[in-house]
XYZ file of C-alpha atoms in Angstrom:
448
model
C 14.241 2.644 94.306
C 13.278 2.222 98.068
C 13.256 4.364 100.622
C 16.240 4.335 102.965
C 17.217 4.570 106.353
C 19.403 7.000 108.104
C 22.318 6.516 109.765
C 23.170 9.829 111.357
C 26.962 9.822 109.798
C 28.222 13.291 110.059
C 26.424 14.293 113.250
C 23.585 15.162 110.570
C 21.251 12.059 111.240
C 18.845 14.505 113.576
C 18.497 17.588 110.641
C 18.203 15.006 107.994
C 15.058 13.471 109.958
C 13.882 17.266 110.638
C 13.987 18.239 106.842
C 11.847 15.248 106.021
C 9.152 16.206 108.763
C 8.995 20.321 107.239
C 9.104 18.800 103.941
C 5.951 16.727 104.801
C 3.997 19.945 106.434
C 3.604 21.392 102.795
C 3.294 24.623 104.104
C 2.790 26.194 100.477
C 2.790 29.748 100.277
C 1.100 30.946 96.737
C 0.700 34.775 97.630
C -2.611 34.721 98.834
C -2.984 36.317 102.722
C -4.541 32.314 104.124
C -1.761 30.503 102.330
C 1.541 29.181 103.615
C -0.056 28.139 106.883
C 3.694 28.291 108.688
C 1.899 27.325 111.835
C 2.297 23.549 111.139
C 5.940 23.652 110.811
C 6.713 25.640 113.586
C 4.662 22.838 115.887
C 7.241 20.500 113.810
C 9.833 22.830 115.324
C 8.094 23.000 118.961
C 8.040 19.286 119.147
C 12.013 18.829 118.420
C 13.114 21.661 120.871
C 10.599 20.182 123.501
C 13.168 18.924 125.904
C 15.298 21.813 125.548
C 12.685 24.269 126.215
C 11.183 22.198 128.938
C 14.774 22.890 130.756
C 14.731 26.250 129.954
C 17.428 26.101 127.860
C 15.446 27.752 125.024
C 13.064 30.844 125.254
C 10.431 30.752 122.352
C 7.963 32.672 121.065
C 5.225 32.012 118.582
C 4.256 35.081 116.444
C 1.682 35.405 113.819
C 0.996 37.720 111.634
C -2.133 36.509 110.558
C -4.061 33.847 111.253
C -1.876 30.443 110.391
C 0.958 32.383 109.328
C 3.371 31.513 112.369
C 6.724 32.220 112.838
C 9.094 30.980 115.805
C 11.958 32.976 117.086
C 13.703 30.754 119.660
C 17.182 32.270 122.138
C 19.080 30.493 123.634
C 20.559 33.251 126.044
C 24.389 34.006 126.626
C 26.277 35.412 129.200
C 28.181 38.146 127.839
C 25.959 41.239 127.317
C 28.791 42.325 124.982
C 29.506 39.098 122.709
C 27.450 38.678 119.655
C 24.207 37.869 119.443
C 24.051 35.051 116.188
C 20.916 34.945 114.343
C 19.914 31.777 112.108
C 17.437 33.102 109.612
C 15.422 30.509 107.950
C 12.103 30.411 106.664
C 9.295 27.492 106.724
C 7.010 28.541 103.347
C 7.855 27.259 100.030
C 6.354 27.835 96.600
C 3.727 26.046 94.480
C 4.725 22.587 92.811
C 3.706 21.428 89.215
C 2.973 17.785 90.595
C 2.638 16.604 86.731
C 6.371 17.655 86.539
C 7.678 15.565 89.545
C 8.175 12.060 89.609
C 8.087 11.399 93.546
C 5.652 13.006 96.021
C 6.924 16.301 96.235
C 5.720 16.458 100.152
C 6.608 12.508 100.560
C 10.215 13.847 102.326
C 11.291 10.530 100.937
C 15.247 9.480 101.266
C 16.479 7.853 97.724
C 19.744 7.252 96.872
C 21.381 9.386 99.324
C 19.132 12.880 98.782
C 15.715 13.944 100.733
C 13.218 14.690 97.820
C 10.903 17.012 98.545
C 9.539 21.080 97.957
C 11.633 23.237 99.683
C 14.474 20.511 100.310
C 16.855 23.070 98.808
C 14.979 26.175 99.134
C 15.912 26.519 102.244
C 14.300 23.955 104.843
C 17.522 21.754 104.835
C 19.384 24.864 106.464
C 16.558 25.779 108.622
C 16.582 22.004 110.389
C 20.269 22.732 110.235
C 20.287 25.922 112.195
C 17.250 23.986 114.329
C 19.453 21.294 115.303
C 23.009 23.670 116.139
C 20.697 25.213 118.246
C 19.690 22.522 120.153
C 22.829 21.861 120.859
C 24.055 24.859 122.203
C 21.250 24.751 124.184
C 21.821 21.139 125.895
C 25.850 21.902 126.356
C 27.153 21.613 129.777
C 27.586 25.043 129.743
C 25.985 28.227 128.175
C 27.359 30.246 125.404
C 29.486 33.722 125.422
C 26.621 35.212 123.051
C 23.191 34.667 122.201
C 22.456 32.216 119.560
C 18.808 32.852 117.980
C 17.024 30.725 115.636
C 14.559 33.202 113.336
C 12.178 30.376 111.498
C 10.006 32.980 109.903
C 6.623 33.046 107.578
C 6.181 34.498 104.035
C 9.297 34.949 102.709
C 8.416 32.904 99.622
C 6.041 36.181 98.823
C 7.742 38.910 100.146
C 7.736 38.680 103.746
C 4.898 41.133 104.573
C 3.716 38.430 107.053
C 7.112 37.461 107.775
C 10.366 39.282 108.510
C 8.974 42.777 107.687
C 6.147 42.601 110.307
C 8.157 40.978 113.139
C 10.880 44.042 112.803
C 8.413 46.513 112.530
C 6.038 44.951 115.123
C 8.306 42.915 117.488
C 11.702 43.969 117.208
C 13.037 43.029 120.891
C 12.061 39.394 119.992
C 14.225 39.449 116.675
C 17.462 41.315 117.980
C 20.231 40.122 116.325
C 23.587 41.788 116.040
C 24.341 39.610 112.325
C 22.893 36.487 110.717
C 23.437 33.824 108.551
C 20.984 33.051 106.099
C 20.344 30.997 102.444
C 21.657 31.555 99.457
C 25.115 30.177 99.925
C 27.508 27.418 99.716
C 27.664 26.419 95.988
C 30.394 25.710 94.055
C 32.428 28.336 92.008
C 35.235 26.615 90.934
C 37.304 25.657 93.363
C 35.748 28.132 95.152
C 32.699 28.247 97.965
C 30.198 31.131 97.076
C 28.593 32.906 100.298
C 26.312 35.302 99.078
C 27.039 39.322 100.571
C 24.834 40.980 98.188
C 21.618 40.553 96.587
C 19.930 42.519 93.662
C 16.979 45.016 94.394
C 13.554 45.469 92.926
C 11.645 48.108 91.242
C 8.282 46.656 89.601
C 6.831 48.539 87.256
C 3.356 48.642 85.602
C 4.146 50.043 82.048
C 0.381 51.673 80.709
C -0.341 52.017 76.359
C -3.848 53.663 75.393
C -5.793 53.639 72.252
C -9.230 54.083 71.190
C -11.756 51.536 71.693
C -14.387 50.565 69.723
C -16.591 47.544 68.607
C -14.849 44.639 67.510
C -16.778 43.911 64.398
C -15.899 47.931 62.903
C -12.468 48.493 63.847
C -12.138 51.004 61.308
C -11.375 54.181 63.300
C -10.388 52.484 66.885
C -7.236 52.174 67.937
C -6.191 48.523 69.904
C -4.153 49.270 72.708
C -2.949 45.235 72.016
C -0.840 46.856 69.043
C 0.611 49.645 71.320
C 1.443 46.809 73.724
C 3.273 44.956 70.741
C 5.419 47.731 69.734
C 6.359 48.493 73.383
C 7.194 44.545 73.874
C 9.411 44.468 71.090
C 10.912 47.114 72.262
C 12.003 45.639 75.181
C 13.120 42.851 74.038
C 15.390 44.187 71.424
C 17.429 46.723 74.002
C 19.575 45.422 76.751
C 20.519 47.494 79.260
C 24.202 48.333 79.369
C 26.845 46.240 81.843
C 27.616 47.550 85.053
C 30.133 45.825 86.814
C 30.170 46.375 90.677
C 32.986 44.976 92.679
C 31.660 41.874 93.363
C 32.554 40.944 89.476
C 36.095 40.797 89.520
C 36.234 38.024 92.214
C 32.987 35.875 90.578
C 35.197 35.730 87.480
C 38.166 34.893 89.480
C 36.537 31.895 91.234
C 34.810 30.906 88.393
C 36.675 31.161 85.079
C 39.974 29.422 84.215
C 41.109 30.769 80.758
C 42.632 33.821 80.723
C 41.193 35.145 77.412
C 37.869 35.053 78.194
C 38.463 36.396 81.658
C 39.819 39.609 79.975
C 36.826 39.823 77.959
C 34.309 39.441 80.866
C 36.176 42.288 83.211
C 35.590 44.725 79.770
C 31.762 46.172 79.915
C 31.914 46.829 76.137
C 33.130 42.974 75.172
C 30.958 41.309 77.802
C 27.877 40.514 76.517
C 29.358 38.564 73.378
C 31.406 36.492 76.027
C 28.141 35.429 77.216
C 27.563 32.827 75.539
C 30.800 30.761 75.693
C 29.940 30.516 79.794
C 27.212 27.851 79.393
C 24.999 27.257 82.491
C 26.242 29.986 84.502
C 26.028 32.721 81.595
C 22.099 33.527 83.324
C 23.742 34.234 86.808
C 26.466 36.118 84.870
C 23.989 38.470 82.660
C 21.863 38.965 85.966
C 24.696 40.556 88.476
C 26.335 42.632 85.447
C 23.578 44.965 85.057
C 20.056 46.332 85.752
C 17.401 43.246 83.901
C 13.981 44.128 82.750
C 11.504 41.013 82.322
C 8.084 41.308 81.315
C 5.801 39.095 83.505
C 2.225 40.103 83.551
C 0.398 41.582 80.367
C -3.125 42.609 79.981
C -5.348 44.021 77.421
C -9.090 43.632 76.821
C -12.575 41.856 78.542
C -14.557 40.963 75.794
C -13.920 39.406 72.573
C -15.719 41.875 70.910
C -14.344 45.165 72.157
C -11.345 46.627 71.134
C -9.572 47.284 74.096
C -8.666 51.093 74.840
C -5.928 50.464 77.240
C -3.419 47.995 78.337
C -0.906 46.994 80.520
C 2.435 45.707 81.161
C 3.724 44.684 84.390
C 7.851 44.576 84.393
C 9.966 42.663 87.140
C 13.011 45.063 87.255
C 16.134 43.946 89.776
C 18.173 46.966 90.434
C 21.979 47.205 91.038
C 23.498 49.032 94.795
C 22.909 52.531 94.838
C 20.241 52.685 91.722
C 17.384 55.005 92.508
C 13.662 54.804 91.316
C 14.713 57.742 89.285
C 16.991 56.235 87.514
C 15.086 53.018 86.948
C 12.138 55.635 85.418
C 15.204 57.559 83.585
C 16.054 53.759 82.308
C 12.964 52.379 81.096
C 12.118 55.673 79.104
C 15.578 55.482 77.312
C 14.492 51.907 76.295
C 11.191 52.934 75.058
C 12.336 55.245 72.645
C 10.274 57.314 70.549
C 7.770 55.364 72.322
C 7.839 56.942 75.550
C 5.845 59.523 75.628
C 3.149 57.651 74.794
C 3.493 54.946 77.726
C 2.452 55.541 81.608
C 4.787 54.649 83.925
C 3.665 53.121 87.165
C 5.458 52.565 90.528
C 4.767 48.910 91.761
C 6.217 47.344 94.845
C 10.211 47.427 94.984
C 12.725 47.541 97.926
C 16.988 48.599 97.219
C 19.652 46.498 96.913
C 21.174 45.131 99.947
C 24.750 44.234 100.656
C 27.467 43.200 103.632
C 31.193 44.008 104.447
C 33.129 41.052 103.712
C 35.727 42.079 106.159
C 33.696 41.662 109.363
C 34.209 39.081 112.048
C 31.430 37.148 110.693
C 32.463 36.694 107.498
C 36.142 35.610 108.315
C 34.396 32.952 110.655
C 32.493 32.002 107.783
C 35.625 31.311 105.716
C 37.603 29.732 108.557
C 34.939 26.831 108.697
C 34.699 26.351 105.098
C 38.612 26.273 104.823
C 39.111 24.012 107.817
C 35.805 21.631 106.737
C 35.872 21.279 102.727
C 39.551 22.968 102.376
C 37.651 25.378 99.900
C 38.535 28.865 99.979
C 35.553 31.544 99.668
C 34.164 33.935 97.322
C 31.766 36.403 98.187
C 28.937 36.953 95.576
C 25.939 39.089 94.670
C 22.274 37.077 94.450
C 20.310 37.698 91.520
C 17.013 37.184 93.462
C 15.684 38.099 97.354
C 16.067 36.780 100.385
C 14.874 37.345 103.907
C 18.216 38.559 104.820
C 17.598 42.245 103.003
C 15.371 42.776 105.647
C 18.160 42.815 108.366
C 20.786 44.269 106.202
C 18.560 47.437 105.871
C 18.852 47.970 109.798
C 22.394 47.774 109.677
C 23.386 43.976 110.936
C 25.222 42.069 108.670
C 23.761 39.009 107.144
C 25.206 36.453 104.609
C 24.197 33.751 102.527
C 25.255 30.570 104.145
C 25.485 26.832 103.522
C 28.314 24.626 101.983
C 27.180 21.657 99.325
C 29.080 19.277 97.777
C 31.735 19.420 95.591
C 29.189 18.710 92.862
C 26.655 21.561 93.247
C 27.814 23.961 91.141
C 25.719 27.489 90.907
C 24.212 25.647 87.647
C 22.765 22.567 90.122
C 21.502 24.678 92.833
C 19.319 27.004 90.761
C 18.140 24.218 89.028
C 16.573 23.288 92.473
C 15.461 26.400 93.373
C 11.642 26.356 92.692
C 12.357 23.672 89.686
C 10.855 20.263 89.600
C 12.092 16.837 91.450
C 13.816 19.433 94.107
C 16.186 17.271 96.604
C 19.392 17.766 98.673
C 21.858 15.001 98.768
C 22.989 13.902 102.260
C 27.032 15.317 102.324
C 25.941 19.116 101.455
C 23.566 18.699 104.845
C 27.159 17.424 106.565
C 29.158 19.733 105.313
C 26.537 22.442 106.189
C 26.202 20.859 109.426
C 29.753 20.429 110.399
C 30.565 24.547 108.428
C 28.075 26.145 111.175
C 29.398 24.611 114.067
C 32.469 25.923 113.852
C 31.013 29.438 113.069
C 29.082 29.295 115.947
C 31.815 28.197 118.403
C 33.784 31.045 117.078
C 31.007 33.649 116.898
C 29.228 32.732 120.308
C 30.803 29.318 122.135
């Protein structure tokens, strides 16, 4: 295989060019408070809104949070105090790559066979160059928008967003006002169906704590291992699930997404579910994941020295939480898994945030389905995601914010997770038309 060139088919050629350049930045966020360094991709940004901003067609700002971790909020003003103001919420971070599992340079941005290969391709820094280059756009028209049209390329989100969306609402709200926002986590196939994510899970970590009694390795007569506790407590978890919950998000997923009948009925039934699980295949993960509360065990610890027998240990649960569960609940939960065990096990409050969701019926929304109708003659479905996204942020202040993007026919829900975070991550050329093409006409609607 050898690397292509681009032809710019689709009005596209300019974001497909900008994806390879943030691909190439490697701006890898692992966690840690120095990682990420954002600050190289927002100069990437900087240097392709140059002649727009040197116009004034564009205000920017640059705002870190720390040092390195940048994030660029660039307006193109409107001119109607009253129309909306449209924010495009992507972030520049991505996660850590395997390179052993890859087999191209996962920061090469190389163009094979029609897709851009690269970390982050999917996840999300095709849309960002996407909502980059609509922005430029509007910005170079002969005349203004109605609305403001504000591009929100933020740090951190890959970890949380501490140094990201949280601190620029909390520390520099004027620069981030937005009255609703498109975001990732849409555009994959269900069906026939598009899938624009309304909804997304919440969190409630948990750090569950077992105690024994230590005591020297080499006598353990008379100690107590915490490591067994931490057995028993494991395989407790693992043997109960906890119950289905179907919100109303369900009904239409299984709508989009599930042609015969029979199984259908089974699926919409919270007592027959879970043995329909199996018969969906690839998508039977997503399906478990929005039907209920999930418990995963992540993180477990227990002992510093071979030769001590460890008097405590710990286990550190990633809980996602379904709309309107309370921390309460999620204690009330974990102790009804435990058992008899219970009483014997510490439960600790980690880091955790509520589930978020959108009206579907808002003016937004229906934009959002008149573009996907009139570009891939697709109707829409509106979904929950299992995971987090920069967009809970602004749903928690009260703007609306959806999961955008339309891929091709081909990426089903299967194909795009498999990209998210996985190995040999690419986008193929048509979903960054389609995408392209989809949020023009939302933002001539919203804002032209």
């Amino acid at each position: 295989m050898t690397e292509e060139r681009i032809d710019g088919s689709g009005g596209a050629g300019e974001a497909i060019e900008l994806l390879r350049e943030l691909i190439r930045e490697g701006c890898v966020n692992d966690g840690t408070p120095s990682s990420g360094q954002e600050i190289r991709n927002v100069r990437v940004l900087q240097r392709f809104l140059a002649d727009a901003i040197a116009l004034g067609r564009i205000e920017t700002q640059v705002l870190e949070s720390a040092p390195g971790r940048a994030s660029l909020v660039a307006r193109v003003r409107g001119t109607d105090p009253d129309a909306p103001a449209l924010g495009l919420l992507g972030h520049l971070d991505v996660v850590p790559v395997d390179p052993d599992g890859w087999t191209r340079n996962p920061f090469g941005g190389e163009l094979i066979d029609g897709e851009v290969w690269g970390r982050g391709a999917v996840d999300m820094l095709y849309l960002t160059a996407a909502f980059a280059c609509v922005l430029r756009e509007v910005a170079l028209a002969p005349r203004p928008p109605r609305g403001d049209l504000v591009l929100l390329a933020v740090a951190d989100e890959e970890a949380g967003s501490d140094l990201g969306m949280h601190w620029l609402v909390r520390e520099h709200p004027e620069a981030v006002r937005v009255t609703e926002a498109l975001s990732e986590s849409g555009g994959m196939r269900m069906g026939r169906h598009v899938a624009i994510e309304v909804a997304e899970k919440g969190s409630a970590g948990r750090r569950l704590v077992v105690r024994g009694k230590p005591g020297h390795a080499s006598i353990p007569f008379g100690a107590t291992s915490a490591a067994y506790r931490m057995g028993e407590v494991l395989q407790r978890l693992e043997a109960v699930m906890p119950a289905a919950q179907l919100g109303e998000l369900w009904n239409a997923f299984v709508d989009a997404r599930i042609d015969d009948s029979e199984l259908a009925e089974r699926l919409r039934d919270p007592v027959r579910l879970d043995a329909a699980l199996p018969q969906l295949g690839g998508i039977a993960g997503y399906a478990h994941a929005v039907s209920r509360i999930t418990i995963s065990p992540t993180v477990v610890r227990a002992g510093a020295a071979h030769n001590v027998i460890p008097g405590s240990a710990s286990i550190d649960l990633d809980i996602r939480t379904l709309p309107g569960t309370s921390d309460e609940e999620v204690d009330e939960l974990i102790a009804a898994v435990l058992g008899p065990l219970a009483d014997e096990v510490e439960i600790r409050r980690l880091r955790g945030w509520a589930a978020t969701g959108s009206r579907s019926d808002t003016p937004l929304f229906a934009a959002i389905k008149r573009a996907i109708a009139e570009v891939a003659d697709a109707p829409t479905v509106p979904i929950m995601a299992a995971g987090g996204s920069d967009a809970r942020v602004l749903r928690e202040l009260g703007i609306p914010a959806y999961g955008f993007g339309l891929l091709a026919p081909g990426w089903s829900y299967e194909r795009y997770r498999e990209g998210v975070h996985g190995n040999d991550e690419r986008i193929d050329l048509t979903s960054i038309e389609l995408s392209m093409a989809a949020l023009r006409s939302i933002v001539s609607e919203r804002i032209g």
